[in-house]
Amino acid sequence: MVMPPRFSRRRLLQATGLALAAGALSPWRVRANASPRSRLILLGTAGGPTPKADRAAPASAIVVDGVTYVIDCGNGVARQMVKAGLDLGSIRDVFITHQHSDHTADYGNLLWLAWSGPLHTPVDTWGPPPLAEMTRLFLAMNDNDIRTRMADEGRPPLAPLIRPHELNGPGLVMQDARVKVTAALVQHPPVEPAFAYRFDCPDRSIVFSGDTRPSENLVALARGADVLVHEVMYLPALDTLIATEPNATRLREHLLASHTTTEQVGRIATEAGVKTLVLNHFVPGGNPPVPEETWRDAVAPHFKGRIIVGRDLMEI
């Protein structure tokens, strides 16, 4: 007996639906969806404290499962987060690589401005001394505004929401359900200590060099990482930058002693065996900017993996 065509089609659709549902609930598919994908956003990619027209000050963010981890807090980081579509209320941890103003200028401002909006949960902050004293002084400096907003807008006290942790050496920094963060000491004279950070996320590992000259500690930290975000300096363009500075001799000495050239960056990434190298914290910056292809071409002979020339608000 031949089934009516309409009945056969209905049974076929039912069977297909059951098969799709079974596939959606299969153990493999559940495990795949249970591992959240990390997002890496370069909020600011300039190097140095002087504001630049083409690049924002140093800052980055990693987002895992809706939770945001901020690395460095250069000038304007809160606005860069908003431009990137990130929720200021999702900040849970902030990591400072070293005590230079281009990396710390908006440390307090980020949390203060986030608190004036959606932030109402504690934030742990991590970095070299005097992080705790910086936090205390920032809160004291802005006490009048904080108390006014608490009384006028019903906001909770800000001080208990900021929990600074000072780091003095390498090792495990923190670990939660989403990331494991490890620090290594790098060399950025005369600033000590200076740190690089490795984030082991559910789907990949991401390392931030911070500011450093070539460092064996960084190579060890970045060994086998999926992504290395590394500062970079282009020597042929240094003279243009230095010519604009009244302290040219001292500045040149500092840059050569405490930063990493394009050639050195490529060799470091090769030695560490990373998959992707992201160029960041560009020195020199400003006007006229060094073209993207110049940065890539200067690094490529020394690293055969994937090279990304970072830009503000780029997601990787």
XYZ file of C-alpha atoms in Angstrom:
316
model
C 0.000 0.000 0.000
C 1.385 3.387 -1.044
C 1.205 6.178 1.545
C -0.408 9.449 0.461
C 2.271 11.963 -0.539
C 1.247 14.503 2.155
C 1.583 11.883 4.919
C 5.024 10.796 3.684
C 6.234 14.415 3.620
C 4.949 15.029 7.147
C 6.722 11.933 8.448
C 9.899 12.982 6.650
C 9.811 16.444 8.228
C 9.208 14.928 11.655
C 12.102 12.545 11.229
C 14.358 15.381 10.035
C 13.371 17.524 13.017
C 14.108 14.705 15.434
C 17.482 14.131 13.812
C 18.362 17.829 14.036
C 17.251 17.948 17.655
C 19.312 14.888 18.472
C 22.312 16.500 16.797
C 21.808 19.717 18.745
C 21.796 17.764 22.006
C 24.671 15.463 21.171
C 27.518 15.377 23.712
C 30.020 16.680 21.145
C 27.924 19.725 20.337
C 27.271 20.532 23.988
C 30.982 20.334 24.801
C 31.836 22.601 21.871
C 29.343 25.254 22.917
C 30.378 25.021 26.562
C 33.866 26.352 25.803
C 33.534 30.129 25.382
C 35.527 31.916 22.707
C 37.927 34.610 23.850
C 37.857 38.041 22.234
C 41.025 40.144 22.052
C 40.441 43.848 21.429
C 43.253 46.354 20.950
C 41.819 49.487 22.546
C 44.876 51.683 22.048
C 48.062 50.924 20.123
C 50.256 54.030 20.466
C 53.512 54.132 22.366
C 54.562 56.978 24.629
C 52.681 59.460 26.809
C 52.119 62.241 24.270
C 48.589 61.994 22.766
C 48.574 60.935 19.110
C 46.049 61.826 16.424
C 46.137 58.411 14.728
C 46.386 56.016 17.697
C 44.970 55.943 21.229
C 47.098 55.322 24.316
C 48.078 51.763 25.310
C 45.226 49.523 26.453
C 43.771 46.147 25.493
C 40.909 43.925 26.584
C 40.227 40.210 26.654
C 36.583 39.185 26.917
C 35.635 35.624 27.849
C 32.045 34.565 28.398
C 30.969 38.212 28.746
C 33.597 39.053 31.386
C 36.197 41.718 30.557
C 39.863 41.743 31.577
C 41.636 45.052 30.870
C 45.369 45.218 30.231
C 46.862 48.688 30.815
C 44.910 51.902 31.165
C 46.235 54.578 28.851
C 44.497 57.910 28.423
C 40.926 57.488 27.132
C 40.563 53.769 27.840
C 36.946 54.082 29.035
C 35.899 55.822 25.823
C 37.799 53.275 23.726
C 35.902 50.492 25.480
C 32.595 52.172 24.646
C 33.677 52.670 21.027
C 34.536 48.967 20.898
C 31.036 48.094 22.131
C 32.285 46.688 25.435
C 30.193 46.882 28.589
C 31.944 48.923 31.290
C 29.953 46.955 33.828
C 31.617 43.719 32.700
C 35.096 44.674 33.972
C 36.271 42.179 36.596
C 40.073 42.498 36.513
C 42.569 45.164 35.459
C 46.265 44.402 34.846
C 48.985 47.059 34.757
C 52.252 46.066 33.078
C 54.429 48.822 34.569
C 54.384 52.267 36.115
C 54.685 54.569 33.105
C 52.059 57.248 32.517
C 51.043 56.041 29.053
C 49.976 52.767 30.709
C 48.466 54.139 33.931
C 47.054 57.601 33.135
C 43.437 56.389 33.258
C 43.753 53.557 35.773
C 41.578 55.344 38.305
C 39.443 57.111 35.717
C 38.406 53.849 34.054
C 36.916 52.466 37.246
C 35.499 55.807 38.418
C 33.736 56.425 35.092
C 32.532 52.812 34.871
C 31.118 53.175 38.411
C 29.219 56.288 37.304
C 27.527 53.989 34.794
C 26.887 50.234 34.926
C 29.736 48.973 37.136
C 28.451 47.738 40.502
C 30.575 44.612 41.089
C 34.096 44.436 42.595
C 37.136 44.754 40.337
C 40.495 43.229 41.245
C 43.448 45.246 39.980
C 46.946 43.814 39.575
C 50.280 45.486 38.984
C 53.555 46.715 40.391
C 53.789 49.025 43.408
C 52.625 51.588 44.291
C 49.290 50.356 42.918
C 47.590 50.329 46.324
C 48.746 53.857 47.149
C 47.697 55.084 43.700
C 44.229 53.671 44.312
C 43.960 55.300 47.729
C 45.133 58.698 46.487
C 42.836 58.603 43.455
C 39.818 57.902 45.644
C 40.841 60.705 48.014
C 41.309 63.172 45.157
C 37.806 62.478 43.845
C 36.098 61.980 47.198
C 33.810 64.981 46.755
C 32.347 63.725 43.472
C 32.074 60.171 44.793
C 30.210 61.227 47.928
C 27.961 63.533 45.897
C 26.939 60.774 43.515
C 26.388 58.338 46.348
C 24.002 60.782 48.026
C 22.381 62.205 44.902
C 22.199 59.116 42.685
C 22.111 56.309 45.246
C 25.350 54.720 44.064
C 27.241 52.295 46.314
C 30.610 53.333 47.772
C 33.347 53.080 45.158
C 36.287 52.221 47.414
C 35.130 48.684 48.309
C 34.691 47.890 44.603
C 38.404 48.411 43.792
C 40.674 45.731 45.217
C 44.341 46.407 44.357
C 46.945 43.630 44.484
C 50.609 44.607 44.210
C 52.942 42.290 42.288
C 56.651 42.149 42.989
C 57.735 39.023 41.149
C 56.837 36.476 38.484
C 54.417 33.571 38.731
C 50.711 32.867 38.861
C 48.741 36.099 39.231
C 45.164 34.857 39.343
C 42.895 32.122 38.046
C 39.143 31.947 37.748
C 36.649 29.861 35.789
C 37.595 31.591 32.520
C 41.288 32.483 32.507
C 44.614 31.711 34.120
C 46.994 34.678 34.234
C 50.745 34.297 34.697
C 53.336 37.082 34.923
C 56.996 37.272 33.946
C 59.495 39.979 34.795
C 60.705 41.870 31.730
C 63.326 44.595 31.344
C 62.181 48.170 30.811
C 64.830 50.295 32.492
C 64.681 52.380 34.542
C 61.174 51.190 35.517
C 61.138 48.198 37.858
C 59.355 45.895 38.145
C 57.833 45.607 34.689
C 55.655 42.645 33.737
C 54.503 40.638 30.746
C 51.255 38.693 31.175
C 50.047 35.409 29.715
C 46.318 34.671 29.568
C 45.423 31.020 29.120
C 41.813 31.134 27.964
C 39.509 28.181 27.185
C 40.286 28.371 23.469
C 43.769 29.897 23.196
C 46.705 31.550 24.941
C 47.431 35.282 24.591
C 50.618 36.980 25.803
C 51.197 40.718 26.281
C 54.827 41.805 26.318
C 54.271 45.111 28.066
C 57.158 47.510 27.446
C 60.455 45.654 27.280
C 63.759 45.230 25.561
C 64.437 41.679 24.290
C 63.766 39.369 27.233
C 64.439 35.670 27.742
C 61.784 35.684 30.459
C 59.241 36.842 27.879
C 60.324 34.143 25.424
C 59.784 31.518 28.118
C 56.383 32.958 29.068
C 55.247 33.064 25.437
C 56.515 29.591 24.515
C 53.964 27.954 22.195
C 51.367 30.714 22.674
C 48.669 31.227 20.090
C 49.014 35.016 20.111
C 51.854 37.315 21.185
C 50.986 41.017 21.426
C 54.374 42.727 21.429
C 55.578 46.316 21.500
C 57.623 47.393 18.485
C 60.069 50.152 17.518
C 61.096 51.110 13.973
C 64.664 52.395 14.101
C 64.793 54.198 10.718
C 61.995 56.553 11.827
C 63.408 57.347 15.266
C 65.298 60.430 14.146
C 62.049 62.120 13.091
C 60.591 61.561 16.556
C 63.714 62.573 18.427
C 64.115 65.779 16.403
C 60.894 67.083 17.950
C 62.024 66.511 21.539
C 64.098 68.983 23.595
C 65.687 66.072 25.497
C 66.619 64.205 22.337
C 69.831 62.583 23.600
C 68.288 61.190 26.777
C 65.174 60.016 24.916
C 67.211 58.142 22.312
C 69.194 56.391 25.048
C 65.973 55.339 26.788
C 64.326 54.009 23.635
C 67.333 51.954 22.582
C 67.857 50.550 26.088
C 64.276 49.642 26.962
C 62.294 48.812 23.809
C 62.339 46.173 21.064
C 63.097 46.772 17.386
C 61.192 45.251 14.478
C 64.012 42.761 13.838
C 64.188 41.753 17.502
C 60.388 41.326 17.729
C 60.442 38.889 14.823
C 63.277 36.875 16.353
C 61.517 36.745 19.738
C 58.293 35.444 18.168
C 60.272 32.814 16.250
C 62.203 31.679 19.321
C 59.001 31.442 21.372
C 57.253 29.476 18.628
C 54.089 31.562 18.682
C 51.474 31.189 15.975
C 50.435 34.833 15.563
C 52.420 37.997 16.265
C 50.436 41.186 16.853
C 52.471 44.390 16.635
C 51.444 46.956 19.245
C 52.689 50.050 21.125
C 54.227 51.577 18.012
C 57.313 53.733 18.414
C 57.558 56.141 16.802
C 53.974 57.203 16.321
C 52.456 60.526 15.428
C 52.720 62.537 12.259
C 53.522 61.318 9.695
C 52.623 57.758 10.696
C 54.806 54.872 9.573
C 52.761 52.895 6.981
C 51.413 49.482 8.026
C 53.294 47.689 5.275
C 56.573 49.181 6.540
C 56.065 47.615 9.973
C 55.132 44.245 8.455
C 57.978 44.240 5.944
C 60.506 45.016 8.675
C 59.367 42.075 10.834
C 58.558 39.462 8.171
C 62.152 38.383 7.378
C 62.541 37.299 11.002
C 59.168 35.588 11.658
C 57.369 33.282 9.258
C 54.109 33.006 11.178
C 51.068 35.247 10.919
C 51.837 38.951 11.464
C 49.108 41.448 12.348
C 49.849 45.166 12.407
C 47.627 46.318 15.256
C 45.128 49.132 14.946
C 42.898 50.780 17.524
C 39.647 48.848 18.100
C 40.886 45.852 16.108
C 39.449 42.543 17.328
C 41.583 39.439 16.935
